mmCIF file of C-alpha atoms in Angstrom:
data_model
loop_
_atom_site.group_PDB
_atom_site.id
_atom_site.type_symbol
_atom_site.label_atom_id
_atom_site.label_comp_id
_atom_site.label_asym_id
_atom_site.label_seq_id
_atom_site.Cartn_x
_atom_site.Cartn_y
_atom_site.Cartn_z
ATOM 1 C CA UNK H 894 73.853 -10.958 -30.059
ATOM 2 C CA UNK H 895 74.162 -7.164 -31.157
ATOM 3 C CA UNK H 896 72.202 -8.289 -34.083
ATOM 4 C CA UNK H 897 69.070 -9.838 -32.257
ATOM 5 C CA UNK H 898 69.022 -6.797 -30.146
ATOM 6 C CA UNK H 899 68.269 -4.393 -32.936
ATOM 7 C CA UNK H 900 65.935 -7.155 -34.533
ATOM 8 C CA UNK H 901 64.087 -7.068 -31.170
ATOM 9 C CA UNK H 902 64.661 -3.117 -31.269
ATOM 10 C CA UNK H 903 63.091 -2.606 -34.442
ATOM 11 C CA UNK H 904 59.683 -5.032 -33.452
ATOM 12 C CA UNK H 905 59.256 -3.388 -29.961
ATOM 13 C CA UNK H 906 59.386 0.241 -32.239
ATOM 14 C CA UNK H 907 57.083 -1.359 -34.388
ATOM 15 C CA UNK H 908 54.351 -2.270 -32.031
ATOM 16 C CA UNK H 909 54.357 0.792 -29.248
ATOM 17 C CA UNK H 910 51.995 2.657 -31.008
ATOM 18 C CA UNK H 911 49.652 0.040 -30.998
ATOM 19 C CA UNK H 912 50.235 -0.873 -27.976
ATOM 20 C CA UNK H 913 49.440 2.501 -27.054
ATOM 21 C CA UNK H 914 46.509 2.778 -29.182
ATOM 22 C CA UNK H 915 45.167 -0.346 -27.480
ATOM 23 C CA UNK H 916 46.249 0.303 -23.606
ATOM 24 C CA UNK H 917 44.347 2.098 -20.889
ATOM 25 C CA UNK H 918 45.616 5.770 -21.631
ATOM 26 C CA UNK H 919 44.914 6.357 -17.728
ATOM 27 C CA UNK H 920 48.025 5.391 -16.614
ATOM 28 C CA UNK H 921 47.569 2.226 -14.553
ATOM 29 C CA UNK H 922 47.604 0.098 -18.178
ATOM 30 C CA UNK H 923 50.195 -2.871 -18.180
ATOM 31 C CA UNK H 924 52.344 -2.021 -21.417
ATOM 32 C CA UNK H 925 52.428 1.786 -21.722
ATOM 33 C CA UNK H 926 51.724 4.282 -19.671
ATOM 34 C CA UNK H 927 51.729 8.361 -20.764
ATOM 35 C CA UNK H 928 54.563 9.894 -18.671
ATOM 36 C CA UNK H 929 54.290 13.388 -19.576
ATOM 37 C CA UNK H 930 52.524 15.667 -22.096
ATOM 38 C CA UNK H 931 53.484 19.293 -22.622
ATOM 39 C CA UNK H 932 53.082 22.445 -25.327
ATOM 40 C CA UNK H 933 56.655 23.633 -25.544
ATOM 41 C CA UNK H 934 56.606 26.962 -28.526
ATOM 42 C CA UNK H 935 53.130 25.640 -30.943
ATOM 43 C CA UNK H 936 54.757 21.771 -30.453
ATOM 44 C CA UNK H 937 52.665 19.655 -28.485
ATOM 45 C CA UNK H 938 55.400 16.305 -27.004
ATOM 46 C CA UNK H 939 53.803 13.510 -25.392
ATOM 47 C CA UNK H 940 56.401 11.238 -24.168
ATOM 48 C CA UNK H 941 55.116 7.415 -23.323
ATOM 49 C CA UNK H 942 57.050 4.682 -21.011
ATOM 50 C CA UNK H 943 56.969 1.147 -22.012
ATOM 51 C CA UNK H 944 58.598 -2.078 -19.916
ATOM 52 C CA UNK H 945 60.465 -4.106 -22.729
ATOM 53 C CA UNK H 946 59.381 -7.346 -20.794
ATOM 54 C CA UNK H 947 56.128 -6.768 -21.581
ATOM 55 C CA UNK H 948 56.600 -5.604 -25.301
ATOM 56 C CA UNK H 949 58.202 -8.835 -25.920
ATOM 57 C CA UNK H 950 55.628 -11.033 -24.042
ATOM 58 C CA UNK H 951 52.632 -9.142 -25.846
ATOM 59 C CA UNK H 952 54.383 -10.419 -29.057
ATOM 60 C CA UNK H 953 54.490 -14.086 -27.869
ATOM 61 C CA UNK H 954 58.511 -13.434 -27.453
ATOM 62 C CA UNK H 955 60.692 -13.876 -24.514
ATOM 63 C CA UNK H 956 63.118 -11.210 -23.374
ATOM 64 C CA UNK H 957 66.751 -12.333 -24.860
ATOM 65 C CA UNK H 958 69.417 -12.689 -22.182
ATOM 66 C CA UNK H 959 71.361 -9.911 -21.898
ATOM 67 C CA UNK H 960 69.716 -7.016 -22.690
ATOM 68 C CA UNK H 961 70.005 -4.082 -20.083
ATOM 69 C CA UNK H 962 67.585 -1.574 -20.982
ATOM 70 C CA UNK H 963 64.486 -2.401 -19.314
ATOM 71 C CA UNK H 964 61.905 -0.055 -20.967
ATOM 72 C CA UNK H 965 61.349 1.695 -24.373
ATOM 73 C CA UNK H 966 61.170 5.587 -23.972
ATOM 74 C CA UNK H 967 59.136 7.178 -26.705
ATOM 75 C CA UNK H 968 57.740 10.563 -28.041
ATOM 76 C CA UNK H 969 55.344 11.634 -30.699
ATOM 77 C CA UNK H 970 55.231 15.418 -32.026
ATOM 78 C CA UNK H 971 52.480 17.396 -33.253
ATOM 79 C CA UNK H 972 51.661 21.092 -34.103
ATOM 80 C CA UNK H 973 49.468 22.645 -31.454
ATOM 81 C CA UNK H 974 47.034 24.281 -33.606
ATOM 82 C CA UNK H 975 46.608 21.941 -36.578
ATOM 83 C CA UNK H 976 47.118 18.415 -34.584
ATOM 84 C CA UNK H 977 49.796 17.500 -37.568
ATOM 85 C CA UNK H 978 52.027 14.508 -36.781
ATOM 86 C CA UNK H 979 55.575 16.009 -36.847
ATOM 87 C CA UNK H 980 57.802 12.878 -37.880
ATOM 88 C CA UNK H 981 60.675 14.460 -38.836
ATOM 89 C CA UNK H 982 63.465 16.156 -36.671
ATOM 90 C CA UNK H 983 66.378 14.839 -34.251
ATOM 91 C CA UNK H 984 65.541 13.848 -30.496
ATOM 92 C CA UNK H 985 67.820 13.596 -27.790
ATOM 93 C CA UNK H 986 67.429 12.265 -24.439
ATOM 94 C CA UNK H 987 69.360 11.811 -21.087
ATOM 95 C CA UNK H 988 67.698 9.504 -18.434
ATOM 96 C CA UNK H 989 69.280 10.933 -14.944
ATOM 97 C CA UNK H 990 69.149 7.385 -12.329
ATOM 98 C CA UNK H 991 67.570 7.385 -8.879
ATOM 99 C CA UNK H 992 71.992 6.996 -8.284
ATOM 100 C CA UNK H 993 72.783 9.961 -9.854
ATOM 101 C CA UNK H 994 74.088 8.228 -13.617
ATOM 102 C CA UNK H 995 73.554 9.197 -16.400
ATOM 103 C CA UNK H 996 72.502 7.391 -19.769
ATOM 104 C CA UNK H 997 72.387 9.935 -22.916
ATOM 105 C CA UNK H 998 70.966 8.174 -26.458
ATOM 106 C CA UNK H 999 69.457 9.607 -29.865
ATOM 107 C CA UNK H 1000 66.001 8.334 -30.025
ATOM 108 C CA UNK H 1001 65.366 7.059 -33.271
ATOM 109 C CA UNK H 1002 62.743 8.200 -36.071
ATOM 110 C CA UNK H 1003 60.035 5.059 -35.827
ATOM 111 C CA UNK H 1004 56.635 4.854 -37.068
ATOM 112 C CA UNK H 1005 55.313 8.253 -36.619
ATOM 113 C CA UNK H 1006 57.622 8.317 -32.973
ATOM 114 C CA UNK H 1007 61.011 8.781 -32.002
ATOM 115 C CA UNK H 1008 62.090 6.112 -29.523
ATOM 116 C CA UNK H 1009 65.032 4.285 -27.565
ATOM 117 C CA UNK H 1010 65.586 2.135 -24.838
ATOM 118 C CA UNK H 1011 67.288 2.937 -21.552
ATOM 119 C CA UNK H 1012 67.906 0.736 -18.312
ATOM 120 C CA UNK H 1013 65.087 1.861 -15.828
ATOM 121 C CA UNK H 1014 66.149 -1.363 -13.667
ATOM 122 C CA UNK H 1015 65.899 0.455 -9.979
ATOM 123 C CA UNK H 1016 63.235 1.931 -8.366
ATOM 124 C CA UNK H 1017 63.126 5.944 -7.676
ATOM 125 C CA UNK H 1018 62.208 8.871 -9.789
ATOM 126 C CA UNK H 1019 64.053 9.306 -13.106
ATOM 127 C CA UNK H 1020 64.915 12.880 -14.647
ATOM 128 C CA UNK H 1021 64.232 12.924 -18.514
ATOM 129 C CA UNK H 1022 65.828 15.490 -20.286
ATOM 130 C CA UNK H 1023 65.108 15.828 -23.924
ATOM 131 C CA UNK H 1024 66.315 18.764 -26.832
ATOM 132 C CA UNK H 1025 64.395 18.022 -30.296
ATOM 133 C CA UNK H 1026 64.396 19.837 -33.542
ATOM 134 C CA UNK H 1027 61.167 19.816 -35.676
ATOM 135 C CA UNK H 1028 61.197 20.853 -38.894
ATOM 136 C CA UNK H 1029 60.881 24.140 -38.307
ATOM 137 C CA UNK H 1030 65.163 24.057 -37.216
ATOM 138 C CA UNK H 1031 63.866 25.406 -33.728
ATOM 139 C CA UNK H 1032 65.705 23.547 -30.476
ATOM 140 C CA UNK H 1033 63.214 22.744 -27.892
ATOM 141 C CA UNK H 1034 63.595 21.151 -24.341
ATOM 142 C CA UNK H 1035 61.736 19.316 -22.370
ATOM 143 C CA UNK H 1036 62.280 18.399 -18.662
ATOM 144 C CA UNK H 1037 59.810 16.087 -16.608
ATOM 145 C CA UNK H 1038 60.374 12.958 -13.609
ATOM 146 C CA UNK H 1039 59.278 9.429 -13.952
ATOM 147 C CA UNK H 1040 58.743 7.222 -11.029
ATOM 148 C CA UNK H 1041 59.417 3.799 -11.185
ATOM 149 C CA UNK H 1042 57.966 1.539 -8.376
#
């Protein structure tokens, strides 16, 4: 079981940038929305929300049974002034619940993103609270909400 979860992991890494590349970048798009976009110190994070249900049904898959996480939480890094991707560096995120838990993971170096998936199962505003390193060695933070209806 532990085994098809990284399986489905690793395809659901594989196709949320083309997912994104492909969505309506407005917002109201089925598979990924853009949750938040900031400039923190010459590194521009934009940090994108995607429902693993619909991942796996874009794929022609079904959801396996008994998987918690719900949705795939993913950033890309670039340099301000140049637009470089940044693709190297260490991300990590905790995911504050609408009842006060807390879920802390590593997202994971994927395909020009870093990515993992959390359990975003209730409705109410999420806190997402992420440090990264570029490769530049220079801890950053960012802090934003994310309502789920």
């Amino acid at each position: 079981m532990k085994r098809l979860m990284v399986i489905c992991a690793i395809l659901l890494a594989l196709t949320a940038p083309a997912a994104f590349a492909a969505s309506d970048h407005s917002g109201h798009g089925d598979h990924v929305s853009a949750a938040h976009e900031e400039v923190i110190e010459g590194v521009k994070a934009t940090f994108t929300v995607q429902t693993m249900k619909e991942a796996m049904k874009a794929m022609g898959m079904e959801m396996p049974k008994g998987v918690k996480e719900t949705h795939h939480l993913s950033v890309s890094f670039k340099d301000a002034k140049s637009g470089k991707a940044l693709t190297e560096g260490e991300v990590k995120a905790k995911v504050l619940t609408p009842d006060k838990s807390e879920q802390v993971k590593d997202l994971v170096g994927m395909q020009g993103h870093f990515g993992a998936d959390f359990d975003l199962s209730k409705k109410g505003k999420y806190g997402v609270m992420t440090k990264f390193q570029v490769k530049d060695g220079k801890v950053r933070q960012s802090k934003f909400w994310y309502t789920v209806k």
